[in-house]
PDB file of C-alpha atoms in Angstrom:
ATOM      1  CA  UNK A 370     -17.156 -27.174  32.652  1.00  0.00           C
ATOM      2  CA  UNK A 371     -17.820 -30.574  34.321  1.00  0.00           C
ATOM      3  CA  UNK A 372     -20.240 -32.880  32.560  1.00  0.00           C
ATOM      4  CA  UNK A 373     -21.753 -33.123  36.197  1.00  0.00           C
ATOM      5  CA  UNK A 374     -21.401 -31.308  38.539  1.00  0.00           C
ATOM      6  CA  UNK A 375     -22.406 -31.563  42.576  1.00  0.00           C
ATOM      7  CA  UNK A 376     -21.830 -29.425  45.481  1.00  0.00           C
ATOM      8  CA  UNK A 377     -19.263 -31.598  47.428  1.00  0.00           C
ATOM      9  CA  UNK A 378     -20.305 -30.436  50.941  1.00  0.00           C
ATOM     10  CA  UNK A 379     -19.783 -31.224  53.164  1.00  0.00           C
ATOM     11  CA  UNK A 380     -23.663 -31.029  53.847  1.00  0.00           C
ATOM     12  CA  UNK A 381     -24.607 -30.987  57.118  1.00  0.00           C
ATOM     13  CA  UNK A 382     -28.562 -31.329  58.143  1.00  0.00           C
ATOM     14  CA  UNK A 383     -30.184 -31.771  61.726  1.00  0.00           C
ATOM     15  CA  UNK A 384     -32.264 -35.406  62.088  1.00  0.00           C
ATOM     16  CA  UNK A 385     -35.458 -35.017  60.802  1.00  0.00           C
ATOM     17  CA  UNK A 386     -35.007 -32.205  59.061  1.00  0.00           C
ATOM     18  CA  UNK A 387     -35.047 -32.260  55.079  1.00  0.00           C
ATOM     19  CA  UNK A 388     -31.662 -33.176  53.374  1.00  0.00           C
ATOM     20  CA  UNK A 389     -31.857 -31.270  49.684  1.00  0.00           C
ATOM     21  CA  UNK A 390     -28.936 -32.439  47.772  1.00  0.00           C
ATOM     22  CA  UNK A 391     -28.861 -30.796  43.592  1.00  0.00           C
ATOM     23  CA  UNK A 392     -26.986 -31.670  41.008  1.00  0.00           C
ATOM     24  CA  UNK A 393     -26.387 -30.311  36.975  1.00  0.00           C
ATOM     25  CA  UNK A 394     -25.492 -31.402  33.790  1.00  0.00           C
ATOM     26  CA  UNK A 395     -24.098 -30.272  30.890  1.00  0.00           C
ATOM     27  CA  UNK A 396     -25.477 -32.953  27.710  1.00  0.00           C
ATOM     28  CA  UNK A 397     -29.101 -31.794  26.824  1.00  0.00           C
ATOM     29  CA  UNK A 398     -28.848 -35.548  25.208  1.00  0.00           C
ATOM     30  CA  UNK A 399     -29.210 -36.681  28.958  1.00  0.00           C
ATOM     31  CA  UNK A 400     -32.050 -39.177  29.342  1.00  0.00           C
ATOM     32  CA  UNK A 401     -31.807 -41.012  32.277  1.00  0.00           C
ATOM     33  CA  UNK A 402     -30.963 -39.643  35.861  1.00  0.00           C
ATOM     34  CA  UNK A 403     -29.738 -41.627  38.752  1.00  0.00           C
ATOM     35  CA  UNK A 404     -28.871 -40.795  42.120  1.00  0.00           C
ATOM     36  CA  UNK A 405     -26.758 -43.550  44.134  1.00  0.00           C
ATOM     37  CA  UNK A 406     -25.658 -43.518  48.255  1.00  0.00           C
ATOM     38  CA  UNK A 407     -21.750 -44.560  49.219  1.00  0.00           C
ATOM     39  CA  UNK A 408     -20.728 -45.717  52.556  1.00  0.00           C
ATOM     40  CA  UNK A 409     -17.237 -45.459  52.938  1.00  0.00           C
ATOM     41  CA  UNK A 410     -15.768 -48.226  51.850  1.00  0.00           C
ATOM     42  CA  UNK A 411     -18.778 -49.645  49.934  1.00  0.00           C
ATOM     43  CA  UNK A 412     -20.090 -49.942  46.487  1.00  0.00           C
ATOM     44  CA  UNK A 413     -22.280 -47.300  45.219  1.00  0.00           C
ATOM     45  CA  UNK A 414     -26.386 -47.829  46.012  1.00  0.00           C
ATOM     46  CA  UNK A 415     -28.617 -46.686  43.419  1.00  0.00           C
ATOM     47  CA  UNK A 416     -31.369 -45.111  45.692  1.00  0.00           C
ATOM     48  CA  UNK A 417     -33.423 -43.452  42.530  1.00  0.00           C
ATOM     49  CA  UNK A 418     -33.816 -43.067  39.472  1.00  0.00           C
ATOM     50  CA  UNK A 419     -35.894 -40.364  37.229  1.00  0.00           C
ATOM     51  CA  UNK A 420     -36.542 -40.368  33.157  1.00  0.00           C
ATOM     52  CA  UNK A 421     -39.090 -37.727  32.929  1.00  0.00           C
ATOM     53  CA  UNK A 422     -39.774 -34.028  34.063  1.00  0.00           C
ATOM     54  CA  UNK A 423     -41.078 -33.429  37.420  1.00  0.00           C
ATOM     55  CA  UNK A 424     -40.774 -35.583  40.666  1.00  0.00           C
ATOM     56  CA  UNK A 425     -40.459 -39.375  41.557  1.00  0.00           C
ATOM     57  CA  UNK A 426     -41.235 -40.403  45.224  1.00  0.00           C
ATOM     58  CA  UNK A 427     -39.827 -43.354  46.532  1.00  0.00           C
ATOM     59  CA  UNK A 428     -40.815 -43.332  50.539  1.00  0.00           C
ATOM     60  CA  UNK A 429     -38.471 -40.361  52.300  1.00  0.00           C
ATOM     61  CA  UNK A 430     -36.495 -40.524  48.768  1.00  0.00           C
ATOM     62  CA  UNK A 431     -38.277 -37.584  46.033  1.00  0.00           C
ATOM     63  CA  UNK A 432     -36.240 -37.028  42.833  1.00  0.00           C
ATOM     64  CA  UNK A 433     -36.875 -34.287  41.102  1.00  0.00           C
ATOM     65  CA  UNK A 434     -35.952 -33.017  37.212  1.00  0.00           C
ATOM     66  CA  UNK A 435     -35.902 -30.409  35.508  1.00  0.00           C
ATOM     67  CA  UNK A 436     -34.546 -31.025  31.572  1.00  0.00           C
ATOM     68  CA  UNK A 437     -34.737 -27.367  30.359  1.00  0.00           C
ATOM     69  CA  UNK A 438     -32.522 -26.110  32.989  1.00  0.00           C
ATOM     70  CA  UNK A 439     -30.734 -29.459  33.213  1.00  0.00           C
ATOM     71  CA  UNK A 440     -30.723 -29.912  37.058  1.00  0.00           C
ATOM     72  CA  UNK A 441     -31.860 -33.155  38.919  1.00  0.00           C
ATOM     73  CA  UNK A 442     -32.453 -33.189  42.732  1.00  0.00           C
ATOM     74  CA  UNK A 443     -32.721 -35.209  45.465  1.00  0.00           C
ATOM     75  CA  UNK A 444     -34.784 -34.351  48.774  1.00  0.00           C
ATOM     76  CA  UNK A 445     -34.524 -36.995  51.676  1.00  0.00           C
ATOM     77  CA  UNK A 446     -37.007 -36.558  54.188  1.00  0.00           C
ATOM     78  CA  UNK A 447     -37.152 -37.176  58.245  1.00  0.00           C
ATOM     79  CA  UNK A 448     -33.238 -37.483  57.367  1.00  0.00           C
ATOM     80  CA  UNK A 449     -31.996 -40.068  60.067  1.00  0.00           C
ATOM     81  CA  UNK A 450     -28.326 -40.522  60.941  1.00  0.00           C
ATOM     82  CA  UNK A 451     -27.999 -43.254  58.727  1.00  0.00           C
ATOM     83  CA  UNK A 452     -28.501 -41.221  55.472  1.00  0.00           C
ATOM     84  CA  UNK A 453     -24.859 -39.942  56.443  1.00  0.00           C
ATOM     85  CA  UNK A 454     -23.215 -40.754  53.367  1.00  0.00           C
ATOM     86  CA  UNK A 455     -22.260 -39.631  49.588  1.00  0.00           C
ATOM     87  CA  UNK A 456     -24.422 -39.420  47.316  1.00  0.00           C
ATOM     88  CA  UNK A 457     -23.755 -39.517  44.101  1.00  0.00           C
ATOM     89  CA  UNK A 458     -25.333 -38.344  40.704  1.00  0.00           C
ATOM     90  CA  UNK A 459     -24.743 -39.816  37.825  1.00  0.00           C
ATOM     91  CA  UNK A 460     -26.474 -39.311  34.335  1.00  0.00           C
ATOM     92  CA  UNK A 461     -26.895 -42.070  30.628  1.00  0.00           C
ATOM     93  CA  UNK A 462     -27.247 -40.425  27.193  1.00  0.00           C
ATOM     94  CA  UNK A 463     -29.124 -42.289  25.597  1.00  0.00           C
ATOM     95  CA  UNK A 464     -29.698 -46.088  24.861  1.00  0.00           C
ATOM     96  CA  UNK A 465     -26.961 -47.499  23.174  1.00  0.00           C
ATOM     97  CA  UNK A 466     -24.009 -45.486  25.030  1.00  0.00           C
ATOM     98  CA  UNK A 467     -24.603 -47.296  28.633  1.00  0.00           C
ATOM     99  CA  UNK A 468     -21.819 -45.458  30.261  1.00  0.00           C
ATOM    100  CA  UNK A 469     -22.456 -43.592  33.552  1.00  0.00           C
ATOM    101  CA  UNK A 470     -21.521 -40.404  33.871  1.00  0.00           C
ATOM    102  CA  UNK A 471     -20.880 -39.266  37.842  1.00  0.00           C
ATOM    103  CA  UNK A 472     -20.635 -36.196  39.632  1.00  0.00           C
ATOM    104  CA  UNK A 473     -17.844 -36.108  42.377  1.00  0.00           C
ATOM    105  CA  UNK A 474     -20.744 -36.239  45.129  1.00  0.00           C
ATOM    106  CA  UNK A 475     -22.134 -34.525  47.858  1.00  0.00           C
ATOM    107  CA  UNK A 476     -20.835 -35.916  51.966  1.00  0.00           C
ATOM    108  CA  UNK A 477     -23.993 -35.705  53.748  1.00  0.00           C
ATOM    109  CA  UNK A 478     -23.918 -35.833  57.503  1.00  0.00           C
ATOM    110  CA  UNK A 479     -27.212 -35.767  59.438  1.00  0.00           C
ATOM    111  CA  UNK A 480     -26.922 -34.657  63.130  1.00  0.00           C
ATOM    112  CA  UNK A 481     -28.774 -36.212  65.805  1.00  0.00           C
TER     113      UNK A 481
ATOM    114  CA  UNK B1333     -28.948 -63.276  44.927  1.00  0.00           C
ATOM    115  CA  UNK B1334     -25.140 -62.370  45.320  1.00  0.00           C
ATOM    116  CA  UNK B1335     -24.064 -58.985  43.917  1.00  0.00           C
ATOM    117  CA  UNK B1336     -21.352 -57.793  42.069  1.00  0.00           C
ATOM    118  CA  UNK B1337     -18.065 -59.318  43.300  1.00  0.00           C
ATOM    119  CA  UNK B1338     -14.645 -57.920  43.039  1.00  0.00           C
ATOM    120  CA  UNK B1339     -11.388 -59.680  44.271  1.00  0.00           C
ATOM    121  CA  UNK B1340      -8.846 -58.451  45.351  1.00  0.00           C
ATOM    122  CA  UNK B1341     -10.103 -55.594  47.904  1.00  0.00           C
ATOM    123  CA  UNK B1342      -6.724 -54.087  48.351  1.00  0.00           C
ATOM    124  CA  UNK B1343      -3.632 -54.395  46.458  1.00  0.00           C
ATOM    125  CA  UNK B1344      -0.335 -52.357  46.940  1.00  0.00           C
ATOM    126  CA  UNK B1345       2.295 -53.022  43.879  1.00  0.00           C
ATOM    127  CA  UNK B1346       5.410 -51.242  43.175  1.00  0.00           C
ATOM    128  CA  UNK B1347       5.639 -49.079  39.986  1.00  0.00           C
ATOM    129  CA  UNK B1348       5.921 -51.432  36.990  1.00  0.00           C
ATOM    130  CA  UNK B1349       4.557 -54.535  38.474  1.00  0.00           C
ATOM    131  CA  UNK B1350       1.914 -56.453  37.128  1.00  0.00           C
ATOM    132  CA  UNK B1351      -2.086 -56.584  38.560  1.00  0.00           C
ATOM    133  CA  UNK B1352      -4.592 -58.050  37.732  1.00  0.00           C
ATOM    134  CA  UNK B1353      -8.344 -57.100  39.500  1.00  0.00           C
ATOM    135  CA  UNK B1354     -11.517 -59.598  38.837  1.00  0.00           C
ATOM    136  CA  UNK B1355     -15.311 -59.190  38.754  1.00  0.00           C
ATOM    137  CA  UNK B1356     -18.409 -61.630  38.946  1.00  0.00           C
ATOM    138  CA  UNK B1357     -21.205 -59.731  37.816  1.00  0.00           C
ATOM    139  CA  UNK B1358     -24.570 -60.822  38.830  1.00  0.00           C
ATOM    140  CA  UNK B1359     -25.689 -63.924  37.890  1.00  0.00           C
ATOM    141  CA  UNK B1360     -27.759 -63.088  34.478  1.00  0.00           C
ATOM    142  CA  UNK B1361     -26.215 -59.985  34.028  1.00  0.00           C
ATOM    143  CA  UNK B1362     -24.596 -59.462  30.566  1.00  0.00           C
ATOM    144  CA  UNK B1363     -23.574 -56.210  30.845  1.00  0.00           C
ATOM    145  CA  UNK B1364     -20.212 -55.583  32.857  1.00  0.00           C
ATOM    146  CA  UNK B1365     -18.790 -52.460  33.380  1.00  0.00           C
ATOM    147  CA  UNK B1366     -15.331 -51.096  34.702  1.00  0.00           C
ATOM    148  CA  UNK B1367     -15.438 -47.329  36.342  1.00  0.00           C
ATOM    149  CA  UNK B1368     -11.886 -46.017  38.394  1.00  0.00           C
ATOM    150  CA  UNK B1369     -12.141 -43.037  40.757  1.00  0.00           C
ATOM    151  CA  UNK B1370      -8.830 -41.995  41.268  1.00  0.00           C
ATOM    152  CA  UNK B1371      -8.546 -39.508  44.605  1.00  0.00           C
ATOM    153  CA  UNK B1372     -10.665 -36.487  45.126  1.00  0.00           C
ATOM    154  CA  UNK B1373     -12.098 -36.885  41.544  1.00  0.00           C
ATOM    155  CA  UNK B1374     -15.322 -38.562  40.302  1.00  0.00           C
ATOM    156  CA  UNK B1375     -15.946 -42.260  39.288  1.00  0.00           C
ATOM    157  CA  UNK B1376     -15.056 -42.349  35.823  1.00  0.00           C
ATOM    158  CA  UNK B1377     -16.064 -44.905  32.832  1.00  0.00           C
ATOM    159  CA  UNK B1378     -13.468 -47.344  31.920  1.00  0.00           C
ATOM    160  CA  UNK B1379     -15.058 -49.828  29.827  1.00  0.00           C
ATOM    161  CA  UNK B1380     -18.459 -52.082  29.171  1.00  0.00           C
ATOM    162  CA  UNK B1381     -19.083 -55.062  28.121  1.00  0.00           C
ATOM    163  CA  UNK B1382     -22.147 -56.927  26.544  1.00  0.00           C
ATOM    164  CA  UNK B1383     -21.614 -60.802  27.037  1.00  0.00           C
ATOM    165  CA  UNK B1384     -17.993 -61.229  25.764  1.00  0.00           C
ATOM    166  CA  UNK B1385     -18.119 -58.199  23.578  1.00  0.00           C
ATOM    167  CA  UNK B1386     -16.546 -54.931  24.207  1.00  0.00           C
ATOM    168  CA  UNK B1387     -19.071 -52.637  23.775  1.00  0.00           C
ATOM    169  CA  UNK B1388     -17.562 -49.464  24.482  1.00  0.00           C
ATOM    170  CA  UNK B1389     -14.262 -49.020  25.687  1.00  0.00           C
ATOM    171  CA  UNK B1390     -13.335 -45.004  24.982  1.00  0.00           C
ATOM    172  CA  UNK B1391     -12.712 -44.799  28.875  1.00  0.00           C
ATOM    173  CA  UNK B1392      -9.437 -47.027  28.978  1.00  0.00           C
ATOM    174  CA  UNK B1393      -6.544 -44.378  29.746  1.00  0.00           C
ATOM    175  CA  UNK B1394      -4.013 -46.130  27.580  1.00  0.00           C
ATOM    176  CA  UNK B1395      -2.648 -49.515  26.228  1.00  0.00           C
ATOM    177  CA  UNK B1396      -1.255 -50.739  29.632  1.00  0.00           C
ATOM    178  CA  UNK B1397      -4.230 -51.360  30.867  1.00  0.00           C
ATOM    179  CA  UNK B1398      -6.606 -54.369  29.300  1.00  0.00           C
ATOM    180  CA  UNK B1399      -9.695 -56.119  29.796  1.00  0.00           C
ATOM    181  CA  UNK B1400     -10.948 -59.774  28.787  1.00  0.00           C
ATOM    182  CA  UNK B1401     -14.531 -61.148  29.616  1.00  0.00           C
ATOM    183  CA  UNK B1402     -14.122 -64.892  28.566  1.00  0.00           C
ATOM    184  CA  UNK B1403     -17.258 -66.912  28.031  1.00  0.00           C
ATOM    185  CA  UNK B1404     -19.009 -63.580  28.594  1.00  0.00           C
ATOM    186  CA  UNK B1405     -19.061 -64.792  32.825  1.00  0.00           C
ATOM    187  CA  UNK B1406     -16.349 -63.182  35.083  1.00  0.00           C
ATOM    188  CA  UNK B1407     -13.977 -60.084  33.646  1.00  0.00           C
ATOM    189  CA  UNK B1408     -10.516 -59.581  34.656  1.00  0.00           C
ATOM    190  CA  UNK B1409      -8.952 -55.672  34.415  1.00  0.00           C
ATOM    191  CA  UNK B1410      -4.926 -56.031  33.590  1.00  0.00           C
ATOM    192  CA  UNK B1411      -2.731 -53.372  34.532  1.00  0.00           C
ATOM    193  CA  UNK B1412       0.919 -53.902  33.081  1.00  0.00           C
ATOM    194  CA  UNK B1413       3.238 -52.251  34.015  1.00  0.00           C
ATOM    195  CA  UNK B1414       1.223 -50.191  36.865  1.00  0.00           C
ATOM    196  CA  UNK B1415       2.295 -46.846  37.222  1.00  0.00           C
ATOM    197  CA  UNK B1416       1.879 -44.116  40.116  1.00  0.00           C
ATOM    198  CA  UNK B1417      -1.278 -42.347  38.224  1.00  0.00           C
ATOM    199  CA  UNK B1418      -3.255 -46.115  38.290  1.00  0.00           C
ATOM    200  CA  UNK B1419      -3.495 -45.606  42.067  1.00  0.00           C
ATOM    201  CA  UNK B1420      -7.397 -45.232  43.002  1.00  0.00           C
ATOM    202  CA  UNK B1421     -10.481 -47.495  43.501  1.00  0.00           C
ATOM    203  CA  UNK B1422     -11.683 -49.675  40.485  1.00  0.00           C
ATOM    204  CA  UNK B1423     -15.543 -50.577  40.326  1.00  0.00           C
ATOM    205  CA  UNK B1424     -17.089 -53.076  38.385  1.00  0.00           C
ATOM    206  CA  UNK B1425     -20.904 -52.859  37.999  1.00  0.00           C
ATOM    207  CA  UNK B1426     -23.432 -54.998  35.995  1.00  0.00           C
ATOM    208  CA  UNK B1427     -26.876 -55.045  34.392  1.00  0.00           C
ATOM    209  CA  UNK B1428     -29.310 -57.010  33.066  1.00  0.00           C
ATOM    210  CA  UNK B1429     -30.721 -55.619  29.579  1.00  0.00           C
ATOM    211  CA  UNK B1430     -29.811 -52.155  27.552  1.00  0.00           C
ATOM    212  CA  UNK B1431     -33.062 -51.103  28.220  1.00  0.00           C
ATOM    213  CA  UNK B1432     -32.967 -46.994  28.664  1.00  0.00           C
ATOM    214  CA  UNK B1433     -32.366 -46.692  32.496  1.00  0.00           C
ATOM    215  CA  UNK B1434     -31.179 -50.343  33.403  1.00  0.00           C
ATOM    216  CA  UNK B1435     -30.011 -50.045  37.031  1.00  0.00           C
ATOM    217  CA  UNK B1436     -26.437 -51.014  37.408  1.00  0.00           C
ATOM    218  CA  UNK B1437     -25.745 -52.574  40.584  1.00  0.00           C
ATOM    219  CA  UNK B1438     -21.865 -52.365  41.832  1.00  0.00           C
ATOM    220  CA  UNK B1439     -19.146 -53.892  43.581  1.00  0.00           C
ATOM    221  CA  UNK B1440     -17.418 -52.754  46.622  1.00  0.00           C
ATOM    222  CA  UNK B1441     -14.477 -52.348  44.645  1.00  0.00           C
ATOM    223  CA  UNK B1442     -10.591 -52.881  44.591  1.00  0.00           C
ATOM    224  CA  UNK B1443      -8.206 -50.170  46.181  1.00  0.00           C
ATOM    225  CA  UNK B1444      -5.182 -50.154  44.010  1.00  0.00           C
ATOM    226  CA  UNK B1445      -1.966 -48.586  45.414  1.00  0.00           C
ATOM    227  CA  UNK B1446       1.468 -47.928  43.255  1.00  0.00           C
ATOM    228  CA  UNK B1447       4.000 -47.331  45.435  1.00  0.00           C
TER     229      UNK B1447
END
């Protein structure tokens, strides 16, 4: 089993519609979620980040997490063509171990 | 502010050649990281370091490869001799503190091909 794991699309979603991309983890000792766009090409974006249970909203950007069935989530909305991208989730254990831990990510493609 | 830096952004060696890749964190940052993603797998952990320091480096593959961090500024990631299986994209990223969810902010990378 993959420490995390993503769906690796690729995801395709009409413009303005509501882009859900999920992701799980294996290490209940997970404490801090982060969920980063890629350009192809580019460095990695962190776009949000989550510590706690339940949802973060960060204008079209909502993270959501769920510890006790170890799933994180992100839900883009009015998706607009430039949201095409990966997206990437990546998850720390705890302080002291700073290492990220990735997914292989999710290609999202918005249609116009 | 300038971001994470990496030089070179390409580099194609032959098998048992010698590369090296550099990274200038962010200015402040003392936490420097090296990830790989090697094709159609995920970004993987390499190594970090805190000012000078190796902090963690359980991610290096093997003893070819080897990192240095002088004056705790710029890091440089050795690879001697490259072989085929070091092909892939190398990321550096940095951070300010080691505070529980401290962003880290990366670099484009550099696209290493063995040939």
């Amino acid at each position: 089993q993959k420490e995390v794991e993503q769906n690796s699309g690729p995801l395709s979603v009409p413009e303005g519609a509501i882009a859900s991309l999920n992701c799980t983890y294996s290490d209940r000792g997970s404490q801090s979620f982060f969920w980063y766009r890629q350009y192809s090409g580019k460095s990695p974006e962190l776009i949000m980040s989550i510590y706690s249970n339940g949802d973060k909203e960060d204008g079209r950007f909502t993270a959501q997490l769920n510890k006790a069935s170890q799933y994180v989530s992100l839900l883009i909305r009015d998706s607009q063509p430039s949201d095409s991208a990966t997206y990437l989730c990546a998850v720390k254990l705890n302080f002291g171990n700073e290492k990220l831990t990735f997914g292989t990510g999710t290609r999202l493609t918005i249609i116009p | 502010e300038a971001g994470v830096t990496q030089f070179p952004s390409h580099s194609v060696i032959e098998k048992g050649q010698t590369v090296t890749l550099r990274c200038d964190p962010i200015s402040g940052h003392d936490n420097l990281y090296w990830y790989r993603r090697v094709m159609g797998k995920e970004i993987k952990f390499l190594l970090h370091f805190v000012k000078e320091s190796k902090q963690d480096e359980s991610g290096m593959p093997n003893n070819r490869f080897l990192a240095e961090r002088t004056g705790g500024t710029y890091s440089t990631l050795k690879v001697q001799p490259a072989e085929l299986e070091d092909s892939g994209v190398y990321f550096c990223a940095s951070s300010q503190g080691q505070h529980v969810g401290q962003p880290q902010h990366f670099g484009d990378g550099t696209r290493l091909s063995i040939l």
